[in-house]
């Protein structure tokens, strides 16, 4: 009878822990959405009418905190570049959405705050996806240039280019030197 009672308590505890995680995730999502509401209201006011000085909130940094007072999101200037930073429970920025110079950038980091995935559209209009290893060394770079030419470059553990494939702006395929067969080459048999 005691074993059945322990299993019942253990299963109820497991269910409560799942629900607690679910509520924490929902709470964080709601907090981020709530933090964005003033920005949406401010944007709507800017579109519909010219705001007076009293209707405009000005600051160099906005911080969203959780119930314990820990920063969980920041809207700030980072080295002069505007950005939104989402912060995990350990206090590490894990998501960064920013304008860096003329590039729109989204960066996702791992638990150690190492940048692992980057998405960007640069000032020429080229779109980039960069996958990095745990040492923040880019290992795969997928790009579509401003004129629409796609390419993929793969690197070794030190970040040196080792393989690449793509199509140039004239719709001709290319491979990085020293990798695989080039177009038009015959099999070596």
PDB file of C-alpha atoms in Angstrom:
ATOM      1  CA  UNK A   1       0.000   0.000   0.000  1.00  0.00           C
ATOM      2  CA  UNK A   2       2.845   2.404   0.849  1.00  0.00           C
ATOM      3  CA  UNK A   3       4.484   1.802  -2.562  1.00  0.00           C
ATOM      4  CA  UNK A   4       1.265   2.720  -4.383  1.00  0.00           C
ATOM      5  CA  UNK A   5       0.992   5.843  -2.225  1.00  0.00           C
ATOM      6  CA  UNK A   6       4.596   6.865  -3.101  1.00  0.00           C
ATOM      7  CA  UNK A   7       3.939   6.315  -6.795  1.00  0.00           C
ATOM      8  CA  UNK A   8       0.837   8.443  -6.517  1.00  0.00           C
ATOM      9  CA  UNK A   9       2.775  11.235  -4.814  1.00  0.00           C
ATOM     10  CA  UNK A  10       5.626  10.944  -7.330  1.00  0.00           C
ATOM     11  CA  UNK A  11       3.284  11.073 -10.309  1.00  0.00           C
ATOM     12  CA  UNK A  12       1.397  14.024  -8.822  1.00  0.00           C
ATOM     13  CA  UNK A  13       4.675  15.810  -8.119  1.00  0.00           C
ATOM     14  CA  UNK A  14       5.848  15.184 -11.686  1.00  0.00           C
ATOM     15  CA  UNK A  15       2.551  16.529 -13.036  1.00  0.00           C
ATOM     16  CA  UNK A  16       2.837  19.632 -10.826  1.00  0.00           C
ATOM     17  CA  UNK A  17       6.408  20.240 -12.006  1.00  0.00           C
ATOM     18  CA  UNK A  18       5.283  19.992 -15.658  1.00  0.00           C
ATOM     19  CA  UNK A  19       2.468  22.439 -14.997  1.00  0.00           C
ATOM     20  CA  UNK A  20       4.861  24.768 -13.188  1.00  0.00           C
ATOM     21  CA  UNK A  21       7.255  24.766 -16.197  1.00  0.00           C
ATOM     22  CA  UNK A  22       4.327  25.383 -18.524  1.00  0.00           C
ATOM     23  CA  UNK A  23       3.123  28.336 -16.413  1.00  0.00           C
ATOM     24  CA  UNK A  24       6.647  29.807 -16.229  1.00  0.00           C
ATOM     25  CA  UNK A  25       6.980  29.620 -20.020  1.00  0.00           C
ATOM     26  CA  UNK A  26       3.551  31.147 -20.471  1.00  0.00           C
ATOM     27  CA  UNK A  27       4.379  33.859 -17.927  1.00  0.00           C
ATOM     28  CA  UNK A  28       7.629  34.789 -19.686  1.00  0.00           C
ATOM     29  CA  UNK A  29       5.871  34.886 -23.046  1.00  0.00           C
ATOM     30  CA  UNK A  30       3.131  37.076 -21.587  1.00  0.00           C
ATOM     31  CA  UNK A  31       5.725  39.373 -20.001  1.00  0.00           C
ATOM     32  CA  UNK A  32       7.572  39.844 -23.308  1.00  0.00           C
ATOM     33  CA  UNK A  33       4.270  40.509 -25.085  1.00  0.00           C
ATOM     34  CA  UNK A  34       3.268  42.948 -22.356  1.00  0.00           C
ATOM     35  CA  UNK A  35       6.601  44.718 -22.741  1.00  0.00           C
ATOM     36  CA  UNK A  36       5.962  45.104 -26.472  1.00  0.00           C
ATOM     37  CA  UNK A  37       2.468  46.571 -26.004  1.00  0.00           C
ATOM     38  CA  UNK A  38       3.734  50.073 -25.117  1.00  0.00           C
ATOM     39  CA  UNK A  39       5.904  49.991 -28.250  1.00  0.00           C
ATOM     40  CA  UNK A  40       2.893  49.068 -30.377  1.00  0.00           C
ATOM     41  CA  UNK A  41       0.801  51.800 -28.765  1.00  0.00           C
ATOM     42  CA  UNK A  42       3.614  54.291 -29.286  1.00  0.00           C
ATOM     43  CA  UNK A  43       3.922  53.283 -32.963  1.00  0.00           C
ATOM     44  CA  UNK A  44       0.169  53.620 -33.482  1.00  0.00           C
ATOM     45  CA  UNK A  45       0.175  57.061 -31.862  1.00  0.00           C
ATOM     46  CA  UNK A  46       3.084  58.143 -34.056  1.00  0.00           C
ATOM     47  CA  UNK A  47       1.224  57.044 -37.199  1.00  0.00           C
ATOM     48  CA  UNK A  48      -2.151  58.576 -36.356  1.00  0.00           C
ATOM     49  CA  UNK A  49      -1.074  61.870 -34.836  1.00  0.00           C
ATOM     50  CA  UNK A  50       1.915  63.974 -34.031  1.00  0.00           C
ATOM     51  CA  UNK A  51       2.665  63.280 -30.359  1.00  0.00           C
ATOM     52  CA  UNK A  52       3.360  66.047 -27.902  1.00  0.00           C
ATOM     53  CA  UNK A  53       6.459  65.835 -25.723  1.00  0.00           C
ATOM     54  CA  UNK A  54       4.309  64.515 -22.854  1.00  0.00           C
ATOM     55  CA  UNK A  55       3.123  61.526 -24.922  1.00  0.00           C
ATOM     56  CA  UNK A  56       6.636  60.345 -25.792  1.00  0.00           C
ATOM     57  CA  UNK A  57       8.691  58.214 -23.423  1.00  0.00           C
ATOM     58  CA  UNK A  58      12.389  58.732 -23.965  1.00  0.00           C
ATOM     59  CA  UNK A  59      15.144  56.635 -22.468  1.00  0.00           C
ATOM     60  CA  UNK A  60      18.383  55.017 -23.510  1.00  0.00           C
ATOM     61  CA  UNK A  61      17.334  51.728 -21.897  1.00  0.00           C
ATOM     62  CA  UNK A  62      14.142  49.885 -20.902  1.00  0.00           C
ATOM     63  CA  UNK A  63      14.428  46.823 -18.657  1.00  0.00           C
ATOM     64  CA  UNK A  64      11.728  44.184 -18.180  1.00  0.00           C
ATOM     65  CA  UNK A  65      12.085  42.378 -14.843  1.00  0.00           C
ATOM     66  CA  UNK A  66      10.492  39.230 -13.457  1.00  0.00           C
ATOM     67  CA  UNK A  67       8.771  38.863 -10.081  1.00  0.00           C
ATOM     68  CA  UNK A  68      12.135  38.537  -8.332  1.00  0.00           C
ATOM     69  CA  UNK A  69      13.402  41.766  -9.884  1.00  0.00           C
ATOM     70  CA  UNK A  70      15.809  40.012 -12.280  1.00  0.00           C
ATOM     71  CA  UNK A  71      16.220  41.546 -15.731  1.00  0.00           C
ATOM     72  CA  UNK A  72      14.673  39.253 -18.360  1.00  0.00           C
ATOM     73  CA  UNK A  73      14.584  41.593 -21.367  1.00  0.00           C
ATOM     74  CA  UNK A  74      16.248  44.857 -22.295  1.00  0.00           C
ATOM     75  CA  UNK A  75      15.586  47.373 -25.027  1.00  0.00           C
ATOM     76  CA  UNK A  76      18.745  49.438 -25.228  1.00  0.00           C
ATOM     77  CA  UNK A  77      21.546  50.924 -27.263  1.00  0.00           C
ATOM     78  CA  UNK A  78      24.572  48.638 -27.388  1.00  0.00           C
ATOM     79  CA  UNK A  79      27.630  50.495 -28.721  1.00  0.00           C
ATOM     80  CA  UNK A  80      25.224  52.930 -30.380  1.00  0.00           C
ATOM     81  CA  UNK A  81      23.166  50.191 -32.034  1.00  0.00           C
ATOM     82  CA  UNK A  82      19.522  49.742 -30.966  1.00  0.00           C
ATOM     83  CA  UNK A  83      18.654  46.241 -29.843  1.00  0.00           C
ATOM     84  CA  UNK A  84      16.273  44.000 -27.952  1.00  0.00           C
ATOM     85  CA  UNK A  85      17.960  41.453 -25.701  1.00  0.00           C
ATOM     86  CA  UNK A  86      16.112  38.524 -24.101  1.00  0.00           C
ATOM     87  CA  UNK A  87      17.812  37.249 -20.967  1.00  0.00           C
ATOM     88  CA  UNK A  88      17.563  33.768 -19.442  1.00  0.00           C
ATOM     89  CA  UNK A  89      17.089  32.962 -15.742  1.00  0.00           C
ATOM     90  CA  UNK A  90      20.879  32.813 -15.306  1.00  0.00           C
ATOM     91  CA  UNK A  91      21.174  36.435 -16.469  1.00  0.00           C
ATOM     92  CA  UNK A  92      22.707  35.652 -19.866  1.00  0.00           C
ATOM     93  CA  UNK A  93      21.495  37.305 -23.068  1.00  0.00           C
ATOM     94  CA  UNK A  94      20.273  34.444 -25.260  1.00  0.00           C
ATOM     95  CA  UNK A  95      18.411  36.338 -28.009  1.00  0.00           C
ATOM     96  CA  UNK A  96      19.550  39.576 -29.627  1.00  0.00           C
ATOM     97  CA  UNK A  97      17.576  41.504 -32.236  1.00  0.00           C
ATOM     98  CA  UNK A  98      19.510  44.556 -33.360  1.00  0.00           C
ATOM     99  CA  UNK A  99      20.453  47.030 -36.031  1.00  0.00           C
ATOM    100  CA  UNK A 100      24.234  46.985 -36.267  1.00  0.00           C
ATOM    101  CA  UNK A 101      25.442  49.729 -38.583  1.00  0.00           C
ATOM    102  CA  UNK A 102      23.085  49.184 -41.537  1.00  0.00           C
ATOM    103  CA  UNK A 103      22.602  45.450 -40.935  1.00  0.00           C
ATOM    104  CA  UNK A 104      19.463  43.898 -39.405  1.00  0.00           C
ATOM    105  CA  UNK A 105      20.635  41.063 -37.142  1.00  0.00           C
ATOM    106  CA  UNK A 106      19.081  38.270 -35.065  1.00  0.00           C
ATOM    107  CA  UNK A 107      21.477  36.247 -32.901  1.00  0.00           C
ATOM    108  CA  UNK A 108      20.614  33.180 -30.805  1.00  0.00           C
ATOM    109  CA  UNK A 109      23.000  32.012 -28.083  1.00  0.00           C
ATOM    110  CA  UNK A 110      23.361  28.781 -26.117  1.00  0.00           C
ATOM    111  CA  UNK A 111      23.180  28.461 -22.303  1.00  0.00           C
ATOM    112  CA  UNK A 112      26.792  29.626 -22.047  1.00  0.00           C
ATOM    113  CA  UNK A 113      25.814  32.807 -23.978  1.00  0.00           C
ATOM    114  CA  UNK A 114      27.934  31.676 -26.942  1.00  0.00           C
ATOM    115  CA  UNK A 115      26.539  32.944 -30.243  1.00  0.00           C
ATOM    116  CA  UNK A 116      25.492  29.851 -32.211  1.00  0.00           C
ATOM    117  CA  UNK A 117      23.013  31.047 -34.866  1.00  0.00           C
ATOM    118  CA  UNK A 118      22.988  34.352 -36.671  1.00  0.00           C
ATOM    119  CA  UNK A 119      20.517  35.695 -39.200  1.00  0.00           C
ATOM    120  CA  UNK A 120      21.216  38.965 -40.960  1.00  0.00           C
ATOM    121  CA  UNK A 121      20.332  41.149 -43.886  1.00  0.00           C
ATOM    122  CA  UNK A 122      23.272  43.414 -44.640  1.00  0.00           C
ATOM    123  CA  UNK A 123      23.352  46.901 -46.120  1.00  0.00           C
ATOM    124  CA  UNK A 124      23.634  45.495 -49.670  1.00  0.00           C
ATOM    125  CA  UNK A 125      20.449  43.443 -49.236  1.00  0.00           C
ATOM    126  CA  UNK A 126      22.245  40.097 -48.965  1.00  0.00           C
ATOM    127  CA  UNK A 127      20.645  37.607 -46.554  1.00  0.00           C
ATOM    128  CA  UNK A 128      22.878  35.479 -44.309  1.00  0.00           C
ATOM    129  CA  UNK A 129      22.441  32.450 -42.035  1.00  0.00           C
ATOM    130  CA  UNK A 130      25.533  31.614 -39.975  1.00  0.00           C
ATOM    131  CA  UNK A 131      25.873  28.506 -37.786  1.00  0.00           C
ATOM    132  CA  UNK A 132      28.726  28.550 -35.267  1.00  0.00           C
ATOM    133  CA  UNK A 133      30.285  25.980 -32.968  1.00  0.00           C
ATOM    134  CA  UNK A 134      30.450  26.265 -29.173  1.00  0.00           C
ATOM    135  CA  UNK A 135      33.562  28.450 -29.536  1.00  0.00           C
ATOM    136  CA  UNK A 136      31.606  30.971 -31.681  1.00  0.00           C
ATOM    137  CA  UNK A 137      33.592  29.994 -34.784  1.00  0.00           C
ATOM    138  CA  UNK A 138      31.353  30.084 -37.878  1.00  0.00           C
ATOM    139  CA  UNK A 139      31.160  26.588 -39.405  1.00  0.00           C
ATOM    140  CA  UNK A 140      28.437  27.033 -42.049  1.00  0.00           C
ATOM    141  CA  UNK A 141      27.464  30.221 -43.870  1.00  0.00           C
ATOM    142  CA  UNK A 142      24.452  30.250 -46.171  1.00  0.00           C
ATOM    143  CA  UNK A 143      24.020  33.448 -48.162  1.00  0.00           C
ATOM    144  CA  UNK A 144      21.837  34.838 -50.889  1.00  0.00           C
ATOM    145  CA  UNK A 145      23.499  37.923 -52.344  1.00  0.00           C
ATOM    146  CA  UNK A 146      21.659  41.145 -53.125  1.00  0.00           C
ATOM    147  CA  UNK A 147      21.316  40.004 -56.745  1.00  0.00           C
ATOM    148  CA  UNK A 148      19.875  36.642 -55.661  1.00  0.00           C
ATOM    149  CA  UNK A 149      22.933  34.406 -56.073  1.00  0.00           C
ATOM    150  CA  UNK A 150      22.949  31.645 -53.400  1.00  0.00           C
ATOM    151  CA  UNK A 151      25.971  30.052 -51.784  1.00  0.00           C
ATOM    152  CA  UNK A 152      27.004  27.806 -48.922  1.00  0.00           C
ATOM    153  CA  UNK A 153      30.483  27.862 -47.380  1.00  0.00           C
ATOM    154  CA  UNK A 154      31.679  25.305 -44.802  1.00  0.00           C
ATOM    155  CA  UNK A 155      34.706  25.833 -42.565  1.00  0.00           C
ATOM    156  CA  UNK A 156      36.978  23.732 -40.385  1.00  0.00           C
ATOM    157  CA  UNK A 157      37.152  24.015 -36.589  1.00  0.00           C
ATOM    158  CA  UNK A 158      39.415  27.071 -36.867  1.00  0.00           C
ATOM    159  CA  UNK A 159      37.075  28.868 -39.263  1.00  0.00           C
ATOM    160  CA  UNK A 160      39.126  28.330 -42.448  1.00  0.00           C
ATOM    161  CA  UNK A 161      37.084  27.803 -45.607  1.00  0.00           C
ATOM    162  CA  UNK A 162      37.178  24.174 -46.692  1.00  0.00           C
ATOM    163  CA  UNK A 163      34.197  23.648 -48.967  1.00  0.00           C
ATOM    164  CA  UNK A 164      31.693  25.747 -50.763  1.00  0.00           C
ATOM    165  CA  UNK A 165      29.075  25.558 -53.425  1.00  0.00           C
ATOM    166  CA  UNK A 166      26.839  28.096 -55.035  1.00  0.00           C
ATOM    167  CA  UNK A 167      25.535  29.813 -58.113  1.00  0.00           C
ATOM    168  CA  UNK A 168      27.047  33.098 -59.236  1.00  0.00           C
ATOM    169  CA  UNK A 169      25.032  36.112 -60.492  1.00  0.00           C
ATOM    170  CA  UNK A 170      25.338  34.777 -64.080  1.00  0.00           C
ATOM    171  CA  UNK A 171      23.635  31.515 -62.978  1.00  0.00           C
ATOM    172  CA  UNK A 172      26.891  29.552 -63.240  1.00  0.00           C
ATOM    173  CA  UNK A 173      27.666  26.982 -60.529  1.00  0.00           C
ATOM    174  CA  UNK A 174      30.842  27.359 -58.477  1.00  0.00           C
ATOM    175  CA  UNK A 175      32.823  25.305 -55.971  1.00  0.00           C
ATOM    176  CA  UNK A 176      35.538  26.569 -53.674  1.00  0.00           C
ATOM    177  CA  UNK A 177      39.072  25.677 -54.879  1.00  0.00           C
ATOM    178  CA  UNK A 178      40.289  22.270 -53.826  1.00  0.00           C
ATOM    179  CA  UNK A 179      36.858  20.864 -53.088  1.00  0.00           C
ATOM    180  CA  UNK A 180      34.962  18.212 -54.998  1.00  0.00           C
ATOM    181  CA  UNK A 181      34.644  18.243 -58.785  1.00  0.00           C
ATOM    182  CA  UNK A 182      34.216  21.492 -60.639  1.00  0.00           C
ATOM    183  CA  UNK A 183      31.531  21.749 -63.255  1.00  0.00           C
ATOM    184  CA  UNK A 184      32.758  20.350 -66.566  1.00  0.00           C
ATOM    185  CA  UNK A 185      35.414  18.083 -65.004  1.00  0.00           C
ATOM    186  CA  UNK A 186      35.449  14.429 -65.975  1.00  0.00           C
ATOM    187  CA  UNK A 187      35.521  11.569 -63.516  1.00  0.00           C
ATOM    188  CA  UNK A 188      39.025  10.302 -62.700  1.00  0.00           C
ATOM    189  CA  UNK A 189      38.666   6.559 -63.409  1.00  0.00           C
TER     190      UNK A 189
END
